[in-house]
mmCIF file of C-alpha atoms in Angstrom:
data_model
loop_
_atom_site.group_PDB
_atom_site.id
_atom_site.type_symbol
_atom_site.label_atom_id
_atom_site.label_comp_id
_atom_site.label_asym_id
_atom_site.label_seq_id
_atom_site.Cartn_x
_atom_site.Cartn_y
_atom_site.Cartn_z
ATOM 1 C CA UNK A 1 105.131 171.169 103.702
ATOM 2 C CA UNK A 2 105.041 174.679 105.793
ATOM 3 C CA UNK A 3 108.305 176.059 106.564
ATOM 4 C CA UNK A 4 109.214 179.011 109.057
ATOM 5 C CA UNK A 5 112.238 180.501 109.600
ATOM 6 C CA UNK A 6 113.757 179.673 113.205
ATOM 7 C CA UNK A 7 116.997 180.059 112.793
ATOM 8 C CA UNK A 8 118.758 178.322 116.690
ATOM 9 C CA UNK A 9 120.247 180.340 119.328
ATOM 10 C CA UNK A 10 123.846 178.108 119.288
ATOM 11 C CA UNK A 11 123.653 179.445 115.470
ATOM 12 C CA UNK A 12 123.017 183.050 116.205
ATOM 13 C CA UNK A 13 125.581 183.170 119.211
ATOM 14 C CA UNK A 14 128.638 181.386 117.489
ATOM 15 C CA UNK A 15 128.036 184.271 114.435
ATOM 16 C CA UNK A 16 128.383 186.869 117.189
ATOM 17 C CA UNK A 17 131.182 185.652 118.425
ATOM 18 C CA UNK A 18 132.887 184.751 115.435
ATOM 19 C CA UNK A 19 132.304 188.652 114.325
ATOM 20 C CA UNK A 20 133.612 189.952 117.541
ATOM 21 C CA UNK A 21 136.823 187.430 117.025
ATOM 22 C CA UNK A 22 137.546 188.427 113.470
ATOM 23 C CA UNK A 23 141.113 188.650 112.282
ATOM 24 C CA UNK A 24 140.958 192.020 110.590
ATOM 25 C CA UNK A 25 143.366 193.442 107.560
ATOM 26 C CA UNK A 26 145.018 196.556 107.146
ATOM 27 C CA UNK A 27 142.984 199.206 105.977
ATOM 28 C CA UNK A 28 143.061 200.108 102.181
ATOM 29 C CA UNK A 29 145.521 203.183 101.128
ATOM 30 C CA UNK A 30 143.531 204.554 98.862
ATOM 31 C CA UNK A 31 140.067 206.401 99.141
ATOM 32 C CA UNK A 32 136.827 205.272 99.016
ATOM 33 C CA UNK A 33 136.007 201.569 97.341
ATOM 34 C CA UNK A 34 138.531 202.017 94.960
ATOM 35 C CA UNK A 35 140.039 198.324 96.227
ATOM 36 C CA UNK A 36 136.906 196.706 97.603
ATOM 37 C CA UNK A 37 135.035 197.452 100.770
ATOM 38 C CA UNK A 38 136.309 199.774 103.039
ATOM 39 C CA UNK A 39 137.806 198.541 106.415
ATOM 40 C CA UNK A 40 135.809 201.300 108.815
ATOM 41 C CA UNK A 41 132.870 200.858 107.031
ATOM 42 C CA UNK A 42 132.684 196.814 107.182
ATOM 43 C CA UNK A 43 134.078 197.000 111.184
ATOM 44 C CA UNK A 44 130.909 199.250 111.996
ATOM 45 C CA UNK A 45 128.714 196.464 109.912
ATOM 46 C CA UNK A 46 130.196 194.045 111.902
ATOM 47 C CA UNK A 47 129.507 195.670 115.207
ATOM 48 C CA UNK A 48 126.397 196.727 114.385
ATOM 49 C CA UNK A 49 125.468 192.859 113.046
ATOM 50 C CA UNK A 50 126.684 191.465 116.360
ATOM 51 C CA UNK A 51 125.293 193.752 118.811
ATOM 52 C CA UNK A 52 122.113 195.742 117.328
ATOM 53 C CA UNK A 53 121.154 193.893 114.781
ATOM 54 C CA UNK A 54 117.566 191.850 115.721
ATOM 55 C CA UNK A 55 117.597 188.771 113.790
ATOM 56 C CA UNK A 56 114.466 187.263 115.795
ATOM 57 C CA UNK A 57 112.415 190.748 114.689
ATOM 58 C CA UNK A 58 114.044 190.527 111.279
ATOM 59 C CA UNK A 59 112.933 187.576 110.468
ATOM 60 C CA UNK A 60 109.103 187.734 111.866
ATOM 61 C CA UNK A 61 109.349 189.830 109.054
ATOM 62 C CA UNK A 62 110.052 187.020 107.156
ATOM 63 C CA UNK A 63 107.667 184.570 108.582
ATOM 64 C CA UNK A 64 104.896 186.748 107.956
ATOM 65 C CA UNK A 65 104.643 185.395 104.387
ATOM 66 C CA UNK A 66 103.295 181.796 103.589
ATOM 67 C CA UNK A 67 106.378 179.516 103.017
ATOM 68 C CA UNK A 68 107.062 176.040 101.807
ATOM 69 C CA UNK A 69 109.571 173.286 101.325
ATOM 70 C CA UNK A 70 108.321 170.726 98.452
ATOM 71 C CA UNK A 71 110.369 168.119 96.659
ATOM 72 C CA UNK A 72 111.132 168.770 93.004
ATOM 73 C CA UNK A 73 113.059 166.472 91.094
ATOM 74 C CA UNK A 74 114.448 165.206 93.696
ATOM 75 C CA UNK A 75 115.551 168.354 95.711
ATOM 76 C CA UNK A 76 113.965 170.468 98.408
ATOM 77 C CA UNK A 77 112.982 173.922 96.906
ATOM 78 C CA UNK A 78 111.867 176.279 99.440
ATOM 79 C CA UNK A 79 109.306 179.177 98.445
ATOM 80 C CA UNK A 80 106.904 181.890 99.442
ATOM 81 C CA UNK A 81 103.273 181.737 98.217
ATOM 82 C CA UNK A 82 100.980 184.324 98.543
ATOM 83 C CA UNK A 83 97.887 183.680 97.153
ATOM 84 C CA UNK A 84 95.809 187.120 96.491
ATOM 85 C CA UNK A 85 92.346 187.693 98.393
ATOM 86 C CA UNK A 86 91.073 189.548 94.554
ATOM 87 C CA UNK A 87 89.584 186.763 91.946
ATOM 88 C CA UNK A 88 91.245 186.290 88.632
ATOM 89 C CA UNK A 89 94.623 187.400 90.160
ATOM 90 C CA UNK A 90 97.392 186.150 87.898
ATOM 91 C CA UNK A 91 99.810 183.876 89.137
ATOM 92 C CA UNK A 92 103.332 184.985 88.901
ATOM 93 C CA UNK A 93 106.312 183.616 90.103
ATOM 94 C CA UNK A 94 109.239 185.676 90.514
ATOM 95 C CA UNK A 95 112.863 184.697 90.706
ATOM 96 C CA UNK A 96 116.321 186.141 92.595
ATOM 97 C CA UNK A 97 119.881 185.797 91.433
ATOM 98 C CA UNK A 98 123.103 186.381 93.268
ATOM 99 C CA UNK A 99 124.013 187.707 95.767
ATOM 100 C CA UNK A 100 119.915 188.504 96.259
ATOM 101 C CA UNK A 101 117.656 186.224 97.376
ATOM 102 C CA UNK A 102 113.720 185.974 98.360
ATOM 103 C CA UNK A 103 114.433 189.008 100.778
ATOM 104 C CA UNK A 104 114.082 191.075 97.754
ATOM 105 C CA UNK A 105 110.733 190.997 96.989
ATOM 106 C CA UNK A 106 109.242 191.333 100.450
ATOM 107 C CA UNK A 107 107.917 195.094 99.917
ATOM 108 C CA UNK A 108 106.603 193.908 96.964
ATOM 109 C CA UNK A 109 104.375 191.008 97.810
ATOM 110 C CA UNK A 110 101.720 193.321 99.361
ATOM 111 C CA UNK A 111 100.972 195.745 96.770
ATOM 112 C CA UNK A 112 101.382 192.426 94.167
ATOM 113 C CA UNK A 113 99.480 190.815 95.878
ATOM 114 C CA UNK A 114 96.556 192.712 96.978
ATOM 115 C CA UNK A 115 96.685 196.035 95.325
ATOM 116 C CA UNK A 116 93.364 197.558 96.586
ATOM 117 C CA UNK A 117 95.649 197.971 100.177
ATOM 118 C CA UNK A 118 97.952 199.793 98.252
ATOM 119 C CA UNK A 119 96.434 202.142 96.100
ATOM 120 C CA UNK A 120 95.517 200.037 93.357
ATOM 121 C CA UNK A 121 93.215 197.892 91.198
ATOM 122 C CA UNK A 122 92.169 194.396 92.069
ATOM 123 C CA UNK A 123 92.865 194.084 87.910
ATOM 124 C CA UNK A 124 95.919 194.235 88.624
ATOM 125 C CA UNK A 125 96.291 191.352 91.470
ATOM 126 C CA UNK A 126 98.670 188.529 91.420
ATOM 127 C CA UNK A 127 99.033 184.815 93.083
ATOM 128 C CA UNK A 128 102.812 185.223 94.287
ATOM 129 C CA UNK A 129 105.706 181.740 94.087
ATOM 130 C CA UNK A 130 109.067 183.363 94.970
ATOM 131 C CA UNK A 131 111.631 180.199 95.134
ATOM 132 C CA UNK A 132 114.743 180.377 96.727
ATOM 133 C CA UNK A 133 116.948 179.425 93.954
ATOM 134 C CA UNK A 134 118.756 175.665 94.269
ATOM 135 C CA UNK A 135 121.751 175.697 96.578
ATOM 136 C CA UNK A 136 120.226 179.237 97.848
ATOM 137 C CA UNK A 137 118.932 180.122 101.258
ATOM 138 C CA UNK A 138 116.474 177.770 102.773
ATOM 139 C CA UNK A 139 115.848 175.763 99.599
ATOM 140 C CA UNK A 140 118.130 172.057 99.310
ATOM 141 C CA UNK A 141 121.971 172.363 97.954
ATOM 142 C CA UNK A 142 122.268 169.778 95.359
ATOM 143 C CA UNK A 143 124.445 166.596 96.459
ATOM 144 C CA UNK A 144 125.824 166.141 92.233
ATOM 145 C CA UNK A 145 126.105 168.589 89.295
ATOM 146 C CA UNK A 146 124.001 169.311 86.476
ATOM 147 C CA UNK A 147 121.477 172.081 88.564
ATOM 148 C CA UNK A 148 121.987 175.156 86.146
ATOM 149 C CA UNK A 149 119.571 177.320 84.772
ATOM 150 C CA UNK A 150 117.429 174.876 82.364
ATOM 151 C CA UNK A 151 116.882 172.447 85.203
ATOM 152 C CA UNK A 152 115.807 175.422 87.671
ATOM 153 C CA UNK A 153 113.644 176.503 84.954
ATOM 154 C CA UNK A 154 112.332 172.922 84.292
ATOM 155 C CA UNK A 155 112.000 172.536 88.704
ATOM 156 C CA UNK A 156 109.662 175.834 88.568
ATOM 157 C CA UNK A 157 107.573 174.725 85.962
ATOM 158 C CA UNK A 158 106.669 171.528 87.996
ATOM 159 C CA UNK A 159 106.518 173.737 91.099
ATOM 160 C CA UNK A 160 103.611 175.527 89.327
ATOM 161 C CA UNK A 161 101.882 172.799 87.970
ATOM 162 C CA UNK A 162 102.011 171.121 91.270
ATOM 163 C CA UNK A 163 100.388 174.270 92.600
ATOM 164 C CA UNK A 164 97.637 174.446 89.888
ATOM 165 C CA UNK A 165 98.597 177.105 87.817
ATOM 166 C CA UNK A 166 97.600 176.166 84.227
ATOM 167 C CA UNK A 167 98.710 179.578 82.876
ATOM 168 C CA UNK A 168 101.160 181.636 85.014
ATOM 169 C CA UNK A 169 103.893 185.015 83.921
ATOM 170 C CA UNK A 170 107.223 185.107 85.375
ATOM 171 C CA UNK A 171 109.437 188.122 85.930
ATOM 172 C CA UNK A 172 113.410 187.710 86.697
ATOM 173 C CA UNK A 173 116.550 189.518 87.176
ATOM 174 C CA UNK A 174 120.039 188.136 87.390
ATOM 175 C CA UNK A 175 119.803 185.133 87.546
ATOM 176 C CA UNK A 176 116.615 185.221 87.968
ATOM 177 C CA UNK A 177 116.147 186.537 84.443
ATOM 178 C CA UNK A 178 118.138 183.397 83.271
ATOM 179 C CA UNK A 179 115.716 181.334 84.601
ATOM 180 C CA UNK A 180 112.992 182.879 83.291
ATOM 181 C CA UNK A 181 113.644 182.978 79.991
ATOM 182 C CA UNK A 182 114.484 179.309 79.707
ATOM 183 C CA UNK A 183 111.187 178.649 81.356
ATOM 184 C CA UNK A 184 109.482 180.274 78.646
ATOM 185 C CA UNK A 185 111.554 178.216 76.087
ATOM 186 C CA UNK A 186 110.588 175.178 78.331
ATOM 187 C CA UNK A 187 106.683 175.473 79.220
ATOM 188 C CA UNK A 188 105.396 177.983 76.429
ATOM 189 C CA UNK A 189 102.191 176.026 76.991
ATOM 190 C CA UNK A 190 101.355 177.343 80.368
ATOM 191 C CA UNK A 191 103.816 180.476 80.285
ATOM 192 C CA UNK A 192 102.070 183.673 79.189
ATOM 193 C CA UNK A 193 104.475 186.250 79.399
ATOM 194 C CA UNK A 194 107.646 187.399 80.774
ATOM 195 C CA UNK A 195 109.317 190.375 82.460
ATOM 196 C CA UNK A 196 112.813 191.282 82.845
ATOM 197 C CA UNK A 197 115.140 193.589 84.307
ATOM 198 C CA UNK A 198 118.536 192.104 82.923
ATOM 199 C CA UNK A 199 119.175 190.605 79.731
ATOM 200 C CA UNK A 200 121.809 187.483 80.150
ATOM 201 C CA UNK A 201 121.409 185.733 77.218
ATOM 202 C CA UNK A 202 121.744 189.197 74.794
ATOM 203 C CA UNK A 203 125.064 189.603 73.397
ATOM 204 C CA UNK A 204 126.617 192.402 72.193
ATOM 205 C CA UNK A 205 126.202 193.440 68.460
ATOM 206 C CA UNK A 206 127.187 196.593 66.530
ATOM 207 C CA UNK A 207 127.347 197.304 63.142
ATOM 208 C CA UNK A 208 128.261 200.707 62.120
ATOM 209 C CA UNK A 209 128.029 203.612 64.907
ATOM 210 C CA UNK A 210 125.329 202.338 68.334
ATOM 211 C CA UNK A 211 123.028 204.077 69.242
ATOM 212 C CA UNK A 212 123.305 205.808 73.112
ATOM 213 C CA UNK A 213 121.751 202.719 74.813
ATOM 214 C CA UNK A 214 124.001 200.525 72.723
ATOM 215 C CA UNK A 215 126.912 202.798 73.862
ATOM 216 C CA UNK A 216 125.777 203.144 77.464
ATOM 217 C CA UNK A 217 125.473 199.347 77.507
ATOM 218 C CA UNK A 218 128.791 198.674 76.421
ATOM 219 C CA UNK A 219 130.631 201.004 78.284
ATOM 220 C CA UNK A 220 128.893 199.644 81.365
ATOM 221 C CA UNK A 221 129.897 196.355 80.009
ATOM 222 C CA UNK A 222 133.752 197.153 79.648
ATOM 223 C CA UNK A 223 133.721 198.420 83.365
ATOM 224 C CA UNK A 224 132.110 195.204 84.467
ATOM 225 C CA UNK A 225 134.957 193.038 82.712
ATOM 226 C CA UNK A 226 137.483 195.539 83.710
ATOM 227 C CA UNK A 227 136.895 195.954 87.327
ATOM 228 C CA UNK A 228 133.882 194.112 88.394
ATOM 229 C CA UNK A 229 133.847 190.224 87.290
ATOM 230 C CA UNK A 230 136.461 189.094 89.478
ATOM 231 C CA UNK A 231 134.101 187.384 91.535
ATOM 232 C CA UNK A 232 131.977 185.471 88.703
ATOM 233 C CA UNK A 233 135.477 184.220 87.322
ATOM 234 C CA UNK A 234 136.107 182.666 90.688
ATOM 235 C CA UNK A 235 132.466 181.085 91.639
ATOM 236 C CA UNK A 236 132.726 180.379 87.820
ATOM 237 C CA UNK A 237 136.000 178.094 87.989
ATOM 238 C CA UNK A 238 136.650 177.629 91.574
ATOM 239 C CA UNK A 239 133.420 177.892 94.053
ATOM 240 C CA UNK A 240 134.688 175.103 96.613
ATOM 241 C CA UNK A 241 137.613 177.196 97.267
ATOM 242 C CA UNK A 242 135.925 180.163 97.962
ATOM 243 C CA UNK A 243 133.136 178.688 99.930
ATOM 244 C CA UNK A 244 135.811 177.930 102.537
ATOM 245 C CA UNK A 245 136.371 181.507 103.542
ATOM 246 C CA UNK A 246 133.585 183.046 103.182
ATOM 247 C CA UNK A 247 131.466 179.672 104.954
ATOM 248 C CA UNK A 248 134.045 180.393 107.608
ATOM 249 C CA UNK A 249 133.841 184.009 107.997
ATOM 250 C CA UNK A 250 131.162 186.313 108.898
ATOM 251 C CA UNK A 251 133.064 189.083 108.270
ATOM 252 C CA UNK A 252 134.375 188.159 104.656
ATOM 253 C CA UNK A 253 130.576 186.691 103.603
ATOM 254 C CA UNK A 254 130.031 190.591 104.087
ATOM 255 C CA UNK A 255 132.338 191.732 102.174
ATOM 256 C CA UNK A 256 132.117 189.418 99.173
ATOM 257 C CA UNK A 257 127.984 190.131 99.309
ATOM 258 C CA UNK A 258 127.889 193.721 100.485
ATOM 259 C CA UNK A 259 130.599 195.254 97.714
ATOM 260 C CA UNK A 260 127.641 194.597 95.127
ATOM 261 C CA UNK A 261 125.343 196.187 96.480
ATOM 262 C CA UNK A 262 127.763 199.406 96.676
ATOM 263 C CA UNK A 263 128.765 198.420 92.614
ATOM 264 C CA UNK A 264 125.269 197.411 91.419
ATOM 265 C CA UNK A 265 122.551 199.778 93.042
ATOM 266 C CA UNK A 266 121.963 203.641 92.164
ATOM 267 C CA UNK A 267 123.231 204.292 95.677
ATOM 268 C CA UNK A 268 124.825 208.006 94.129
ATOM 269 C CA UNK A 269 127.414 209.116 92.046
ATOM 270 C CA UNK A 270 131.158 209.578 92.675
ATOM 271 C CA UNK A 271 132.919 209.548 96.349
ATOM 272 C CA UNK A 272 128.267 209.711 97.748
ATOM 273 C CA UNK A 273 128.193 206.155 96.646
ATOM 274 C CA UNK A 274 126.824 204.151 99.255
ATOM 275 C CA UNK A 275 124.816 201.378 99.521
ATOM 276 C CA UNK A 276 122.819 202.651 102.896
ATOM 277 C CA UNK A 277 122.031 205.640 100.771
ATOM 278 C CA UNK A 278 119.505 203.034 99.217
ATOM 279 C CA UNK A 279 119.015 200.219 101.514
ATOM 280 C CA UNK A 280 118.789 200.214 105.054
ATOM 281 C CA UNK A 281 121.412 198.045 107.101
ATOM 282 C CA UNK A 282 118.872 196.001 107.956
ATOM 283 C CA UNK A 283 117.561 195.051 105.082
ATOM 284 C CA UNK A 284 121.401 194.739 103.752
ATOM 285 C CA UNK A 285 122.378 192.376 106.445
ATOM 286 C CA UNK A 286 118.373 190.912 106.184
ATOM 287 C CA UNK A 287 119.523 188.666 102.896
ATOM 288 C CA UNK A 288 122.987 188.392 103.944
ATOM 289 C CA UNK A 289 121.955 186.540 106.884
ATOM 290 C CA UNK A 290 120.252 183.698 104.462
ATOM 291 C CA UNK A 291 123.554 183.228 102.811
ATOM 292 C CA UNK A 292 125.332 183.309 107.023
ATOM 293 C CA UNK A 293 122.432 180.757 108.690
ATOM 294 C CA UNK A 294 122.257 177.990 105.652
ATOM 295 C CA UNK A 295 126.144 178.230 105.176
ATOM 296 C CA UNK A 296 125.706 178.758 101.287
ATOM 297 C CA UNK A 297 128.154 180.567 100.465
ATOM 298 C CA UNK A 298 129.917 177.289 97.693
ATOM 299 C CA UNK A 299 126.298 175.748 96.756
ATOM 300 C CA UNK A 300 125.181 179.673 95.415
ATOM 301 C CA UNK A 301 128.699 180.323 93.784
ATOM 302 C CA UNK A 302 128.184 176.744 92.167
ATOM 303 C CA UNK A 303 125.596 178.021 90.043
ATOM 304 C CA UNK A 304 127.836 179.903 87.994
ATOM 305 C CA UNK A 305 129.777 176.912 87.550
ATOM 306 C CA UNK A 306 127.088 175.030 86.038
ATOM 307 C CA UNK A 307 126.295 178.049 83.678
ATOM 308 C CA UNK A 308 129.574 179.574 82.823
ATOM 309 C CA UNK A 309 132.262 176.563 84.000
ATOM 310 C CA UNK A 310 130.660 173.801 82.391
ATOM 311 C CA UNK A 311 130.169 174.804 79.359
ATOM 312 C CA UNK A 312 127.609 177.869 77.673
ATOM 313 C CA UNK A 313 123.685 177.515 76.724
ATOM 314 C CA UNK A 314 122.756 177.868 73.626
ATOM 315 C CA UNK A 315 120.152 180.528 73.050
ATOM 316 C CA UNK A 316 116.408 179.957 72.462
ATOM 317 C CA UNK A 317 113.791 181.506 71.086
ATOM 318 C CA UNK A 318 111.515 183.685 73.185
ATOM 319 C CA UNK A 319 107.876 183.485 71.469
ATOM 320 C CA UNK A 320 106.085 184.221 73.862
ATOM 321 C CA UNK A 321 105.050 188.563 74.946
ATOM 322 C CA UNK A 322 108.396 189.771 76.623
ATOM 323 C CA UNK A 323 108.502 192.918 78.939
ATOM 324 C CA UNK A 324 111.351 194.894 79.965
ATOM 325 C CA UNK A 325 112.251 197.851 82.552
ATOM 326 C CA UNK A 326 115.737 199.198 81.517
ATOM 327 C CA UNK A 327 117.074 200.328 85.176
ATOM 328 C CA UNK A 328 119.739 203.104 84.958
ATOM 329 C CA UNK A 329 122.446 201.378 87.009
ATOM 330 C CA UNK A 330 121.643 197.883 86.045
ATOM 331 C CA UNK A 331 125.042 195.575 85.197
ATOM 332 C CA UNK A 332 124.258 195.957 81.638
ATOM 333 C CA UNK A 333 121.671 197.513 80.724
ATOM 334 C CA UNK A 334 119.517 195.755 78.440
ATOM 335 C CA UNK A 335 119.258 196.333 74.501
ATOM 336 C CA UNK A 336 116.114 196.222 72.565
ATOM 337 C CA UNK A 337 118.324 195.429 69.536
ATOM 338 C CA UNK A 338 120.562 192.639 71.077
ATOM 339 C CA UNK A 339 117.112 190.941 72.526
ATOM 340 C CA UNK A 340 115.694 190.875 69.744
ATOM 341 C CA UNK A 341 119.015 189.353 68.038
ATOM 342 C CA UNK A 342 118.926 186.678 70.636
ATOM 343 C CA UNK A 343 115.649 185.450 69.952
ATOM 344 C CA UNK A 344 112.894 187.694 72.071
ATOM 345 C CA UNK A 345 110.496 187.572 69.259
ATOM 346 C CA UNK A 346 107.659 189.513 71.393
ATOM 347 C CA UNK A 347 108.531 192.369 73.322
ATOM 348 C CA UNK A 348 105.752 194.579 74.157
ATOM 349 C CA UNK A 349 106.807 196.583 76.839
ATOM 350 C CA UNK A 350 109.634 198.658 76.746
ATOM 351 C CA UNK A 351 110.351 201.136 79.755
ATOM 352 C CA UNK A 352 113.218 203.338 80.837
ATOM 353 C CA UNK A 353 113.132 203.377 84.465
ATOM 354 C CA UNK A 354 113.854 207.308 86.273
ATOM 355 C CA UNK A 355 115.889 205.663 88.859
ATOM 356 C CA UNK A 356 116.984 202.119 89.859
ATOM 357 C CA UNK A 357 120.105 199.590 89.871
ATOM 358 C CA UNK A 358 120.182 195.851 89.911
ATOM 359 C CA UNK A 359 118.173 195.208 92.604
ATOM 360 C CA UNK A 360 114.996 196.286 91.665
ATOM 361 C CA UNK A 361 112.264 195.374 93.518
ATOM 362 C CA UNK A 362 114.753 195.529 96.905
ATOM 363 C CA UNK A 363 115.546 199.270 95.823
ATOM 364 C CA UNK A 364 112.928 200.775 93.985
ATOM 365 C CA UNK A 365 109.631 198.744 95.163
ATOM 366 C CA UNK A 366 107.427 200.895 93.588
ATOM 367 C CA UNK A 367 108.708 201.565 90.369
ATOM 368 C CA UNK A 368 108.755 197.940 90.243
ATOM 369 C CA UNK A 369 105.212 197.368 91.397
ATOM 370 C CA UNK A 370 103.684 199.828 88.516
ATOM 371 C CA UNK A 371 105.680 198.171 85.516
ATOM 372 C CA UNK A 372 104.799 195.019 86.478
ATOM 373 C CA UNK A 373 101.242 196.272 86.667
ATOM 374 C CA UNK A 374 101.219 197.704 83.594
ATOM 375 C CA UNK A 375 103.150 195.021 81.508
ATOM 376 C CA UNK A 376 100.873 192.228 82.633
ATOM 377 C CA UNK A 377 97.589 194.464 81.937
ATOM 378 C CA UNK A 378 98.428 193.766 78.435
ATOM 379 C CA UNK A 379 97.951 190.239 78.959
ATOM 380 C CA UNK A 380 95.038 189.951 81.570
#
């Protein structure tokens, strides 16, 4: 079934006025982010999302891409689907996590999708799927539990069967990469390859002294448990509660969204961090506003509930050819060791990327756009 975005009026006016009626804190006493999002900073979002911001223009932007609502086991999965105008374009479908969603690949569906408009090959052309993930954005929240990541991953393979793609690649991060590589354990059959960006499955392992990714990676890992995980231990154990607030408030759906895209892009270094130093405001408050307009603030946060609440997934083998772009402020950055460790039998395509955070394709489009290129050459 086609699907476009029209988001009503009575929706768009009771989020202004619920911004311009917020009950604010006190500001923080120390400097900076050093206790979550400043006040000054997320009052001048909030003005600037109530009284400049153009949702109708923003999302044209949206609804210039293809888009789709179809049934899969039993729940409505909403998705973009480009198909490319080159022949023997590989189908690809690419998957968000949290707090990202489809927004994040719209500069790259163009130059994916028809390269020879953007300085590139028609070799290199792909047939785009980008689901919003279960519970996420326009796609259905599920009504019971048991929608992790090996039933998403089992959902997209019958989403790309039911489009007719016999042999598709997949590329993930976050979540996203989750997915992915249980899709590959799933459908190896009609999976090709894979690309990732984070490495969720990977666990830590050192023998003897690491080597400077391995010690990058698990300082960057210690900071994450230390002062960054707060919010995956909540959506983790208690997502109902916080869905109240945050379903509630405009103003504190910012701030629980926006903080990670200050702590997970390269957005600069010390007291210059900033997440506008990367990402426009509009493109910030662009995917924010799919978490706002389909109040999914508890069904998103649920999803680490099913993966981390309910119990862990045991790791499978990854046979199939496995690419990887090691971003410099990713979470974590991936290991080649640890993958391999966890299974990832295949990788052929290893690349250090100059520049580059979590959010890959959102921040660096391009950088994106040529790994994936050159990853999936090797299997064309």
């Amino acid at each position: 079934m086609l699907f476009r975005s029209d988001v009503a009026q009575p929706v768009l006016d009771d989020l202004r006025s619920r911004l311009h009626h917020t009950r604010w804190p006190e500001a923080e006493p120390v400097d900076g982010w050093q206790q979550g999002v400043p006040l000054a900073w997320l009052q001048d979002i909030c003005r600037y999302w109530a009284d400049t911001y153009d949702w109708p223009q923003r999302q044209a932007l949206l609804n210039r891409h293809p888009q789709f609502i179809t049934t899969v086991d039993g729940l409505d999965i909403h998705f973009i689907h480009v198909r490319s105008p080159h022949a023997g374009a590989m189908p690809l479908v690419l998957t968000h996590g949290w707090p990202g969603s489809v927004v994040e690949f719209q500069k790259v569906i163009g130059p994916l999708t028809d390269p020879t408009a953007h300085g590139g090959s028609a070799d290199d052309a792909f047939h785009l799927v980008v689901p919003s993930l279960p519970g996420f954005g326009f796609s259905g929240k599920p009504t019971a539990t048991g929608w992790g990541v090996d039933r998403i991953a089992a959902a997209w393979a019958q989403l790309m069967a039911r489009l007719g793609y016999q042999r598709y690649a997949a590329q993930g991060g976050d979540w996203g990469s989750a997915v992915t590589t249980a899709l590959v354990a799933q459908d190896a059959a009609h999976c090709l390859g894979i690309h990732v960006t984070l490495a969720m499955g990977a666990r830590p392992s050192v023998d003897g002294t690491p080597s400077p990714d391995a010690l990058h990676a698990l300082q960057r890992a210690k900071f994450y448990r230390d002062w960054d995980a707060g919010y995956s231990k909540q959506q983790a154990t208690r997502p109902q509660t916080v869905g109240y607030a945050l379903t509630d408030s405009p103003a504190g759906q910012a701030a629980w969204i926006l903080e990670k895209f200050w702590a997970w892009t390269d957005c600069g270094d010390g007291g210059d961090r900033h997440p506008e130093n990367v990402l426009h405001r509009d493109e910030l408050l662009d995917n924010l506003m799919l978490y706002w307009v389909t109040a999914s603030a508890a069904s998103s946060a649920r999803l680490y509930w099913e993966s981390f609440g309910a119990g862990k997934r045991a790791a499978l083998p990854v046979t199939v050819p496995t690419g990887v772009a090691v971003y410099p402020k990713e979470i974590v950055p991936p290991v080649r060791a640890w993958m391999e460790a966890a299974g990832f039998q295949d990788i052929r395509h290893w690349q250090a990327m100059p520049r580059g955070g979590h959010f890959a394709a959102f921040e660096q489009p391009a950088l994106f756009v040529d790994d994936l290129r050159a990853f999936f050459r090797l299997l064309r």
